[in-house]
Tab-separated table of C-alpha atoms in Angstrom:
chain	number	residue	atom	x	y	z
A	2	MET	CA	0.000	0.000	0.000
A	3	VAL	CA	1.141	3.514	-0.843
A	4	GLU	CA	-0.445	6.443	0.941
A	5	TYR	CA	-0.404	9.789	-0.845
A	6	GLY	CA	-1.958	12.106	1.697
A	7	ALA	CA	-5.679	11.340	1.521
A	8	SER	CA	-5.293	8.942	-1.431
A	9	LYS	CA	-4.286	5.296	-1.050
A	10	ALA	CA	-3.355	2.685	-3.629
A	11	LEU	CA	-2.794	-1.046	-3.298
A	12	PHE	CA	-0.334	-2.856	-5.566
A	13	ASP	CA	-0.771	-6.616	-6.147
A	14	PRO	CA	-2.718	-7.019	-2.877
A	15	PHE	CA	-4.523	-10.318	-3.511
A	16	PHE	CA	-2.881	-13.656	-4.312
A	17	HIS	CA	-2.925	-17.258	-3.108
A	18	SER	CA	0.285	-18.834	-4.447
A	19	HIS	CA	3.659	-18.731	-2.723
A	20	PHE	CA	5.504	-21.356	-4.792
A	21	ASP	CA	7.197	-22.573	-1.596
A	22	THR	CA	9.285	-19.412	-1.685
A	23	TYR	CA	7.332	-16.274	-0.849
A	24	SER	CA	5.067	-15.038	1.932
A	25	LEU	CA	1.333	-14.965	1.543
A	26	VAL	CA	-0.593	-12.008	2.888
A	27	PRO	CA	-1.170	-12.876	6.565
A	28	SER	CA	-4.819	-13.558	7.374
A	29	GLU	CA	-5.028	-10.647	9.829
A	30	ILE	CA	-3.839	-8.180	7.155
A	31	ARG	CA	-6.097	-9.708	4.515
A	32	GLU	CA	-9.058	-9.400	6.880
A	33	LYS	CA	-8.232	-5.739	7.564
A	34	ILE	CA	-8.106	-5.010	3.837
A	35	PHE	CA	-11.547	-6.501	3.283
A	36	ALA	CA	-12.940	-4.843	6.417
A	37	LYS	CA	-11.414	-1.485	5.403
A	38	GLU	CA	-9.773	-1.182	8.792
A	39	LYS	CA	-6.896	1.250	9.233
A	40	PRO	CA	-4.521	1.602	7.525
A	41	PHE	CA	-6.510	0.018	4.671
A	42	ASP	CA	-9.445	2.395	4.892
A	43	GLN	CA	-10.137	4.856	2.089
A	44	VAL	CA	-8.337	2.890	-0.626
A	45	ASN	CA	-8.959	4.524	-3.991
A	46	ALA	CA	-7.266	2.235	-6.512
A	47	ILE	CA	-5.778	-1.210	-7.012
A	48	PHE	CA	-2.926	-1.787	-9.448
A	49	VAL	CA	-2.084	-5.275	-10.721
A	50	SER	CA	1.322	-5.823	-12.304
A	51	HIS	CA	0.598	-9.172	-13.959
A	52	ALA	CA	-1.681	-12.192	-13.752
A	53	HIS	CA	0.519	-14.673	-11.890
A	54	GLY	CA	-0.755	-16.524	-8.831
A	55	ASP	CA	1.774	-14.860	-6.531
A	56	HIS	CA	0.555	-11.406	-7.610
A	57	PHE	CA	-3.112	-11.700	-8.513
A	58	SER	CA	-6.306	-13.479	-7.481
A	59	ASP	CA	-9.308	-12.977	-9.734
A	60	THR	CA	-11.755	-14.118	-7.046
A	61	ASP	CA	-10.394	-11.925	-4.247
A	62	THR	CA	-10.150	-8.914	-6.537
A	63	LEU	CA	-13.789	-9.284	-7.586
A	64	LYS	CA	-14.858	-9.850	-3.993
A	65	TYR	CA	-13.158	-6.632	-2.926
A	66	LEU	CA	-14.515	-4.612	-5.848
A	67	SER	CA	-18.042	-5.929	-5.261
A	68	ALA	CA	-17.910	-4.490	-1.742
A	69	ASN	CA	-16.094	-1.329	-2.904
A	70	PRO	CA	-17.451	-0.396	-6.346
A	71	ASN	CA	-15.901	3.079	-6.212
A	72	VAL	CA	-12.371	1.648	-6.117
A	73	ALA	CA	-10.673	1.659	-9.527
A	74	LEU	CA	-8.830	-1.386	-10.820
A	75	ILE	CA	-5.912	-0.935	-13.207
A	76	ALA	CA	-4.591	-4.210	-14.609
A	77	PRO	CA	-3.202	-5.843	-17.747
A	78	GLN	CA	-5.755	-7.324	-20.106
A	79	GLN	CA	-4.653	-10.834	-19.108
A	80	ALA	CA	-5.850	-10.219	-15.539
A	81	ILE	CA	-9.110	-8.676	-16.721
A	82	ASP	CA	-9.727	-11.713	-18.947
A	83	MET	CA	-9.363	-14.030	-15.942
A	84	MET	CA	-12.196	-12.192	-14.197
A	85	LYS	CA	-14.570	-12.327	-17.145
A	86	LYS	CA	-15.654	-15.886	-16.343
A	87	HIS	CA	-17.221	-14.751	-13.055
A	88	ALA	CA	-20.773	-13.470	-12.855
A	89	GLU	CA	-19.772	-10.354	-10.897
A	90	PHE	CA	-17.579	-9.095	-13.719
A	91	SER	CA	-20.320	-7.524	-15.824
A	92	GLN	CA	-21.444	-5.333	-12.934
A	93	LEU	CA	-17.923	-4.153	-12.112
A	94	LYS	CA	-16.218	-3.781	-15.492
A	95	ASN	CA	-16.884	-0.056	-15.683
A	96	SER	CA	-14.537	0.517	-12.733
A	97	MET	CA	-11.696	-1.341	-14.495
A	98	ILE	CA	-8.969	-0.009	-16.762
A	99	ALA	CA	-7.566	-2.784	-18.933
A	100	LEU	CA	-4.053	-2.312	-20.312
A	101	ASP	CA	-3.488	-4.121	-23.588
A	102	LEU	CA	0.100	-3.047	-24.248
A	103	ALA	CA	2.471	-4.962	-26.488
A	104	PHE	CA	6.184	-5.222	-25.824
A	105	LYS	CA	7.895	-2.021	-27.047
A	106	ASP	CA	4.603	-0.091	-27.182
A	107	PRO	CA	4.828	3.524	-25.960
A	108	ALA	CA	3.875	4.201	-22.360
A	109	LYS	CA	0.167	4.686	-21.680
A	110	ASN	CA	-0.621	7.860	-19.733
A	111	PHE	CA	-3.959	8.441	-18.060
A	112	GLN	CA	-5.735	9.932	-15.058
A	113	VAL	CA	-7.768	7.785	-12.696
A	114	LEU	CA	-9.414	9.462	-9.713
A	115	ASN	CA	-6.648	11.457	-7.980
A	116	PHE	CA	-3.816	9.540	-9.623
A	117	GLU	CA	-1.701	10.378	-12.648
A	118	VAL	CA	-0.596	7.046	-14.073
A	119	GLU	CA	2.003	5.949	-16.579
A	120	ALA	CA	2.085	2.273	-17.486
A	121	VAL	CA	4.877	0.613	-19.437
A	122	ARG	CA	5.001	-3.031	-20.429
A	123	ILE	CA	8.391	-4.360	-19.339
A	124	PRO	CA	9.103	-8.073	-19.859
A	125	HIS	CA	8.737	-10.468	-16.966
A	126	ALA	CA	11.971	-11.708	-15.416
A	127	GLY	CA	13.400	-14.579	-17.413
A	128	TRP	CA	12.742	-12.859	-20.742
A	129	PRO	CA	12.440	-13.987	-23.492
A	130	ALA	CA	11.182	-17.309	-22.072
A	131	ARG	CA	8.221	-15.513	-20.446
A	132	ALA	CA	7.569	-13.023	-23.231
A	133	ASP	CA	3.863	-13.927	-23.186
A	134	ILE	CA	3.379	-12.512	-19.667
A	135	HIS	CA	2.113	-8.920	-19.701
A	136	ASN	CA	4.096	-7.369	-16.844
A	137	MET	CA	3.341	-3.703	-16.166
A	138	VAL	CA	5.592	-1.141	-14.567
A	139	TYR	CA	3.488	1.638	-13.055
A	140	ARG	CA	4.595	5.155	-12.215
A	141	VAL	CA	1.849	6.678	-10.105
A	142	SER	CA	1.674	10.255	-8.855
A	143	ALA	CA	-0.644	12.009	-6.435
A	144	ASN	CA	-0.337	14.741	-3.814
A	145	ASN	CA	3.120	15.774	-5.141
A	146	ALA	CA	4.564	12.294	-4.632
A	147	THR	CA	5.534	9.712	-7.249
A	148	VAL	CA	6.216	6.008	-6.815
A	149	MET	CA	7.040	3.230	-9.247
A	150	HIS	CA	5.961	-0.390	-8.884
A	151	MET	CA	7.827	-2.798	-11.156
A	152	GLY	CA	6.095	-6.147	-10.663
A	153	ASP	CA	8.387	-8.953	-11.808
A	154	ALA	CA	10.349	-6.819	-14.256
A	155	ASP	CA	13.366	-8.216	-16.075
A	156	PRO	CA	16.706	-6.483	-15.311
A	157	ASN	CA	17.840	-5.994	-18.909
A	158	LYS	CA	18.622	-2.330	-19.478
A	159	ASP	CA	17.630	-2.457	-23.148
A	160	HIS	CA	13.986	-2.769	-22.032
A	161	TYR	CA	14.259	0.538	-20.168
A	162	LEU	CA	16.422	2.507	-22.575
A	163	LYS	CA	13.605	2.223	-25.122
A	164	HIS	CA	11.538	4.408	-22.773
A	165	GLN	CA	14.271	6.791	-21.623
A	166	ALA	CA	12.212	9.857	-22.513
A	167	VAL	CA	9.430	8.620	-20.220
A	168	TRP	CA	11.743	8.154	-17.242
A	169	ASN	CA	13.326	11.563	-17.828
A	170	GLU	CA	9.985	13.365	-17.667
A	171	LYS	CA	9.583	13.004	-13.919
A	172	ILE	CA	11.576	12.155	-10.797
A	173	THR	CA	10.274	9.150	-8.884
A	174	GLN	CA	10.742	9.536	-5.145
A	175	LEU	CA	10.419	5.818	-4.421
A	176	ALA	CA	10.612	2.736	-6.641
A	177	PHE	CA	9.712	-0.837	-5.741
A	178	PRO	CA	11.903	-3.145	-7.860
A	179	PRO	CA	11.946	-6.914	-7.385
A	180	TYR	CA	14.906	-7.756	-5.172
A	181	TRP	CA	16.895	-9.429	-7.950
A	182	PHE	CA	17.733	-6.023	-9.426
A	183	TYR	CA	20.188	-5.645	-6.567
A	184	PHE	CA	22.047	-8.806	-7.574
A	185	SER	CA	23.442	-7.657	-10.912
A	186	GLN	CA	25.460	-4.730	-12.191
A	187	GLU	CA	22.890	-4.195	-14.919
A	188	GLY	CA	19.979	-4.194	-12.459
A	189	ASN	CA	21.686	-1.624	-10.260
A	190	GLU	CA	22.524	0.499	-13.287
A	191	ILE	CA	18.852	0.547	-14.278
A	192	LEU	CA	17.910	1.793	-10.805
A	193	ASP	CA	20.786	4.233	-10.381
A	194	LYS	CA	21.169	5.719	-13.864
A	195	ILE	CA	18.136	5.067	-16.065
A	196	LEU	CA	14.860	5.250	-14.146
A	197	ASN	CA	15.365	8.698	-12.592
A	198	ILE	CA	14.520	7.563	-9.064
A	199	GLU	CA	15.680	8.907	-5.713
A	200	LYS	CA	15.299	5.748	-3.620
A	201	SER	CA	14.337	2.116	-4.062
A	202	ILE	CA	13.036	-0.561	-1.725
A	203	GLY	CA	13.300	-4.156	-2.897
A	204	ILE	CA	10.154	-6.281	-2.902
A	205	HIS	CA	9.139	-9.873	-3.707
A	206	VAL	CA	11.787	-11.082	-1.250
A	207	PRO	CA	11.666	-14.811	-0.382
A	208	VAL	CA	10.792	-15.908	3.142
A	209	LYS	CA	14.372	-17.097	3.442
A	210	VAL	CA	16.096	-13.805	2.671
A	211	PRO	CA	19.026	-14.400	0.294
A	212	THR	CA	22.385	-13.911	1.993
A	213	GLY	CA	23.539	-11.578	-0.720
A	214	LEU	CA	20.620	-9.275	-0.058
A	215	ASN	CA	21.389	-9.082	3.646
A	216	ASP	CA	24.969	-8.152	2.822
A	217	SER	CA	24.152	-5.644	0.086
A	218	GLY	CA	23.206	-2.715	2.288
A	219	LYS	CA	20.063	-2.233	0.176
A	220	ASP	CA	16.681	-1.496	1.683
A	221	TYR	CA	13.953	-4.068	1.176
A	222	PHE	CA	10.592	-5.259	2.507
A	223	SER	CA	10.465	-8.813	3.842
A	224	ILE	CA	8.180	-8.660	6.901
A	225	PRO	CA	4.425	-8.158	6.322
A	226	GLY	CA	3.301	-4.862	7.796
A	227	GLU	CA	6.640	-3.064	7.415
A	228	ALA	CA	6.388	0.615	6.513
A	229	ARG	CA	8.639	3.427	5.360
A	230	ILE	CA	8.064	7.161	5.259
A	231	ILE	CA	9.708	9.049	2.409
A	232	LYS	CA	9.844	12.863	2.574
A	233	ASN	CA	6.767	12.794	4.817
A	234	SER	CA	4.573	12.200	1.753
A	235	VAL	CA	5.138	8.612	0.629
A	236	GLN	CA	4.553	5.678	2.981
């Protein structure tokens, strides 16, 4: 969750697969999200990076949207298609923004509620073997703060250099790259020299934190419920 003053956004909040590697959302946090208990009250938008089981649940997403029809969903077309088989979809589709971006397509810029959004399709890690997965990198701004969520992005700088003009347009105060960016020279170069970001916090960290990550000196999230405050405007 990112809190921009009075606006709140959830990124990849619902999923049921851990692949014997990652944490699931603890039941007490999941229950608070559905009950809209603090700090998960007044959520305005949900962003989905891609339709993998450790990032997205079609049933939970529809359940949440059914109870909160004013919350916007921004997701790749693949995730939207997974929800179409459920009866609730037809009643909720008007609150959804489907992103049907091909690899190398220009960034898609749009406004949703209080958020200015830029979405770029960046290949899933393991490219080109997973070229069919529509992974979205989101740069989201509100209340004079900008964050970037990268999903399971691949750390090949050629993917990002194609969109250099996009990154140069705006400084990102805080980026959330998958932790493996910290494990390669190329990944660190993307974060330090290409994306125009001030700070990054690694995400998607396994339950058993890799030794190299502990020794890297990099910041990362690994414990559910952790929080950071950046410039008193991004949490």
